[in-house]
Amino acid sequence: GAGVSQTPSNKVTEKGKYVELRCDPISGHTALYWYRQSLGQGPEFLIYFQGTGAADDSGLPNDRFFAVRPEGSVSTLKIQRTERGDSAVYLCASSSQAGDTQYFGPGTRLTVL
Amino acid sequence: AQSVTQLDSQVPVFEEAPVELRCNYSSSVSVYLFWYVQYPNQGLQLLLKYLSGSTLVKGINGFEAEFNKSQTSFHLRKPSVHISDTAEYFCAVSDRGTSYDKVIFGPGTSLSVIP
């Protein structure tokens, strides 16, 4: 079946702009995760959804970052007033339920000029 | 707080030679342990995981890892590597408690298989 998909694959924006990154999890997966991977580093946990609610958002770096999952399927990561330091690959993963194996999408490469 | 150390940032190895990628973790609670692989221009893929039971875990593509609680290690091994094993390998940990879904990744080890 289809895996986790993320759009866009690449996003270039200017400092100060607002961006939205989308994640389509595997159908039926109730748990969804966002990570950020900077160059040369491992993925860094941002937020985890169980259904529609954010079960753990302790990894969001500041209040410019926000994520939603209104219907318990697709999720959107929103970044306001982007900064050059936000440049990274943003990864999304889903699992059939909390604690099960996480399946990762290909990521969205965000570049802030 | 948990953390993961991967001592080797780059490991070059000749084709058909054995390889060991080292991983150490720190945690104040019992943990789950994972190895993920990231092939060039592809997403992360789970190689293997340790949840409980036997400390020797076998994964895909001939890889295996051994959990050593006393040394807080989870080293990844393969007896004979192929060119296709060239990739970035990440060790990861999550705790068994309420935050078990918060997976903490190490910085990665870049494995380069030389023909």
Short mmCIF file of C-alpha atoms in Angstrom, two decimals:
data_model
loop_
_atom_site.label_atom_id
_atom_site.label_comp_id
_atom_site.label_asym_id
_atom_site.label_seq_id
_atom_site.Cartn_x
_atom_site.Cartn_y
_atom_site.Cartn_z
CA GLY A 1 0.00 0.00 0.00
CA ALA A 2 0.93 3.65 -0.12
CA GLY A 3 3.46 4.91 2.34
CA VAL A 4 3.72 8.22 4.16
CA SER A 5 3.76 11.11 1.73
CA GLN A 6 4.91 14.68 2.32
CA THR A 7 4.38 17.78 0.26
CA PRO A 8 6.10 19.76 -1.00
CA SER A 9 9.34 17.84 -1.39
CA ASN A 10 11.24 21.11 -1.46
CA LYS A 11 10.29 24.55 -0.20
CA VAL A 12 12.36 27.70 -0.57
CA THR A 13 11.16 30.78 1.26
CA GLU A 14 12.44 34.10 2.47
CA LYS A 15 13.19 35.02 6.05
CA GLY A 16 10.07 36.21 7.82
CA LYS A 17 7.59 34.34 5.62
CA TYR A 18 5.00 31.78 6.72
CA VAL A 19 5.16 28.16 5.49
CA GLU A 20 2.99 25.08 5.74
CA LEU A 21 4.27 21.53 5.35
CA ARG A 22 1.85 18.69 4.78
CA CYS A 23 1.96 15.05 5.82
CA ASP A 24 -0.33 12.26 4.61
CA PRO A 25 0.11 9.24 6.89
CA ILE A 26 -0.48 5.63 5.97
CA SER A 27 -4.23 5.02 5.85
CA GLY A 28 -5.58 3.87 9.19
CA HIS A 29 -2.56 4.93 11.22
CA THR A 30 -3.69 6.74 14.34
CA ALA A 31 -0.29 8.00 15.51
CA LEU A 32 1.62 10.70 13.62
CA TYR A 33 4.99 12.24 14.37
CA TRP A 34 6.98 15.23 13.12
CA TYR A 35 10.78 15.40 13.26
CA ARG A 36 13.36 17.91 12.04
CA GLN A 37 16.69 16.79 10.61
CA SER A 38 19.42 19.37 10.24
CA LEU A 39 22.42 18.73 8.04
CA GLY A 40 24.74 16.10 9.50
CA GLN A 41 22.48 15.32 12.43
CA GLY A 42 19.91 12.76 13.41
CA PRO A 43 16.19 13.50 13.37
CA GLU A 44 14.98 15.64 16.26
CA PHE A 45 11.52 14.97 17.71
CA LEU A 46 9.07 17.86 17.37
CA ILE A 47 5.52 16.66 18.09
CA TYR A 48 3.39 13.52 18.27
CA PHE A 49 -0.33 13.18 17.58
CA GLN A 50 -2.60 10.41 18.78
CA GLY A 51 -5.73 10.89 16.68
CA THR A 52 -6.57 14.57 16.46
CA GLY A 53 -4.83 15.68 19.62
CA ALA A 54 -1.19 16.53 20.22
CA ALA A 55 -0.09 13.98 22.82
CA ASP A 56 3.41 15.43 23.16
CA ASP A 57 4.56 18.75 21.70
CA SER A 58 7.62 19.14 23.90
CA GLY A 59 9.98 19.15 20.91
CA LEU A 60 8.57 22.25 19.23
CA PRO A 61 11.42 24.78 19.50
CA ASN A 62 9.29 27.89 20.09
CA ASP A 63 5.87 29.38 19.53
CA ARG A 64 6.56 30.06 15.85
CA PHE A 65 6.01 26.34 15.27
CA PHE A 66 2.53 24.84 15.35
CA ALA A 67 1.00 21.62 14.01
CA VAL A 68 -2.56 20.45 13.51
CA ARG A 69 -4.33 17.23 12.61
CA PRO A 70 -8.00 18.25 12.55
CA GLU A 71 -9.52 15.02 11.26
CA GLY A 72 -7.03 12.55 12.64
CA SER A 73 -5.41 11.87 9.29
CA VAL A 74 -3.53 14.57 7.36
CA SER A 75 -1.31 16.83 9.43
CA THR A 76 0.11 20.27 8.70
CA LEU A 77 3.21 21.73 10.31
CA LYS A 78 3.07 25.51 10.30
CA ILE A 79 6.04 27.80 10.79
CA GLN A 80 5.55 31.53 11.24
CA ARG A 81 8.14 34.25 10.70
CA THR A 82 10.67 31.78 9.34
CA GLU A 83 14.34 32.20 10.24
CA ARG A 84 17.44 30.93 8.45
CA GLY A 85 17.99 28.50 11.32
CA ASP A 86 14.71 26.77 10.45
CA SER A 87 16.33 25.39 7.30
CA ALA A 88 16.27 21.60 7.58
CA VAL A 89 14.52 18.50 6.34
CA TYR A 90 11.18 18.04 8.08
CA LEU A 91 10.21 14.40 8.45
CA CYS A 92 6.83 12.92 9.15
CA ALA A 93 6.18 9.38 10.40
CA SER A 94 3.09 7.39 11.25
CA SER A 95 2.36 4.19 13.15
CA SER A 96 -0.73 2.01 13.39
CA GLN A 97 -1.00 2.87 17.06
CA ALA A 98 1.12 4.45 19.73
CA GLY A 99 4.26 2.44 20.37
CA ASP A 100 4.26 0.53 17.09
CA THR A 101 6.92 0.82 14.40
CA GLN A 102 7.09 4.29 12.87
CA TYR A 103 7.11 4.54 9.08
CA PHE A 104 8.80 7.65 7.71
CA GLY A 105 8.00 9.80 4.73
CA PRO A 106 10.66 11.17 2.34
CA GLY A 107 10.69 14.56 4.05
CA THR A 108 10.30 18.18 3.01
CA ARG A 109 13.53 20.11 2.55
CA LEU A 110 12.93 23.67 3.78
CA THR A 111 15.39 26.37 2.83
CA VAL A 112 15.02 29.83 4.34
CA LEU A 113 16.99 32.48 2.48
CA ALA B 1 16.71 12.81 29.81
CA GLN B 2 17.79 10.29 27.26
CA SER B 3 20.64 10.63 24.81
CA VAL B 4 22.31 8.54 22.15
CA THR B 5 25.98 8.54 21.18
CA GLN B 6 27.33 7.17 17.95
CA LEU B 7 31.08 7.42 18.30
CA ASP B 8 31.94 6.96 14.65
CA SER B 9 30.62 9.60 12.29
CA GLN B 10 32.09 7.84 9.24
CA VAL B 11 33.00 4.19 8.72
CA PRO B 12 34.67 3.10 5.47
CA VAL B 13 34.82 -0.66 4.92
CA PHE B 14 35.72 -2.90 2.01
CA GLU B 15 33.04 -4.97 0.33
CA GLU B 16 32.51 -8.41 1.93
CA ALA B 17 34.30 -7.32 5.12
CA PRO B 18 32.50 -7.34 8.49
CA VAL B 19 31.34 -4.11 10.08
CA GLU B 20 30.29 -2.91 13.52
CA LEU B 21 28.59 0.43 14.09
CA ARG B 22 28.71 1.50 17.71
CA CYS B 23 25.87 2.96 19.73
CA ASN B 24 25.71 3.90 23.38
CA TYR B 25 22.76 5.42 25.17
CA SER B 26 22.00 7.02 28.48
CA SER B 27 18.67 6.80 30.24
CA SER B 28 17.36 6.69 33.78
CA VAL B 29 14.59 4.27 32.79
CA SER B 30 14.22 1.06 30.81
CA VAL B 31 14.31 1.64 27.08
CA TYR B 32 13.36 0.46 23.66
CA LEU B 33 16.21 0.58 21.13
CA PHE B 34 16.18 0.95 17.36
CA TRP B 35 18.46 1.12 14.35
CA TYR B 36 17.25 3.00 11.29
CA VAL B 37 18.90 3.27 7.87
CA GLN B 38 18.66 6.16 5.44
CA TYR B 39 19.72 5.36 1.89
CA PRO B 40 20.73 8.28 -0.34
CA ASN B 41 17.68 10.33 -1.30
CA GLN B 42 15.31 8.01 0.54
CA GLY B 43 13.33 8.11 3.77
CA LEU B 44 14.30 6.48 7.06
CA GLN B 45 13.68 2.74 7.23
CA LEU B 46 13.61 0.58 10.36
CA LEU B 47 16.41 -2.03 10.36
CA LEU B 48 15.65 -3.67 13.69
CA LYS B 49 14.38 -2.98 17.18
CA TYR B 50 14.81 -4.28 20.70
CA LEU B 51 11.73 -4.26 22.88
CA SER B 52 12.32 -7.13 25.31
CA GLY B 53 13.45 -10.75 25.46
CA SER B 54 16.56 -11.99 23.67
CA THR B 55 19.33 -9.42 23.68
CA LEU B 56 20.42 -10.43 20.16
CA VAL B 57 18.09 -8.92 17.61
CA LYS B 58 18.10 -9.80 13.93
CA GLY B 59 16.92 -7.32 11.35
CA ILE B 60 16.58 -6.91 7.63
CA ASN B 61 19.39 -7.19 5.09
CA GLY B 62 21.51 -9.46 7.31
CA PHE B 63 22.04 -6.93 10.10
CA GLU B 64 21.89 -7.79 13.79
CA ALA B 65 22.39 -5.90 17.03
CA GLU B 66 23.05 -6.87 20.61
CA PHE B 67 21.61 -5.09 23.62
CA ASN B 68 24.07 -4.87 26.51
CA LYS B 69 22.38 -3.35 29.53
CA SER B 70 25.49 -3.17 31.71
CA GLN B 71 27.40 -1.27 29.04
CA THR B 72 24.32 0.64 27.84
CA SER B 73 25.20 -0.29 24.27
CA PHE B 74 23.33 -1.48 21.20
CA HIS B 75 25.99 -2.06 18.53
CA LEU B 76 24.97 -2.97 14.99
CA ARG B 77 26.85 -5.69 13.10
CA LYS B 78 26.94 -7.35 9.72
CA PRO B 79 29.35 -10.17 8.87
CA SER B 80 29.77 -9.26 5.20
CA VAL B 81 28.76 -5.90 3.71
CA HIS B 82 27.65 -5.14 0.17
CA ILE B 83 27.95 -2.00 -1.90
CA SER B 84 24.21 -1.51 -1.43
CA ASP B 85 24.73 -1.12 2.34
CA THR B 86 26.25 2.32 1.77
CA ALA B 87 23.95 4.60 3.74
CA GLU B 88 23.51 6.63 6.92
CA TYR B 89 22.68 4.58 10.01
CA PHE B 90 20.92 6.01 13.05
CA CYS B 91 20.64 4.49 16.49
CA ALA B 92 17.59 5.60 18.48
CA VAL B 93 16.02 5.12 21.91
CA SER B 94 12.66 5.64 23.56
CA ASP B 95 11.69 4.96 27.14
CA ARG B 96 9.17 2.38 28.30
CA GLY B 97 7.16 4.86 30.27
CA THR B 98 4.60 7.43 29.30
CA SER B 99 6.83 9.09 26.69
CA TYR B 100 7.73 5.90 24.86
CA ASP B 101 6.73 7.40 21.54
CA LYS B 102 9.26 10.20 21.80
CA VAL B 103 12.13 8.65 19.92
CA ILE B 104 15.57 10.20 20.44
CA PHE B 105 18.01 9.70 17.58
CA GLY B 106 21.78 9.68 17.57
CA PRO B 107 23.78 11.84 15.15
CA GLY B 108 24.24 9.01 12.67
CA THR B 109 27.10 6.99 11.21
CA SER B 110 27.85 7.18 7.51
CA LEU B 111 28.81 3.73 6.23
CA SER B 112 30.75 3.71 2.95
CA VAL B 113 31.37 0.34 1.35
CA ILE B 114 34.42 0.35 -0.90
CA PRO B 115 34.48 -2.02 -3.90
#
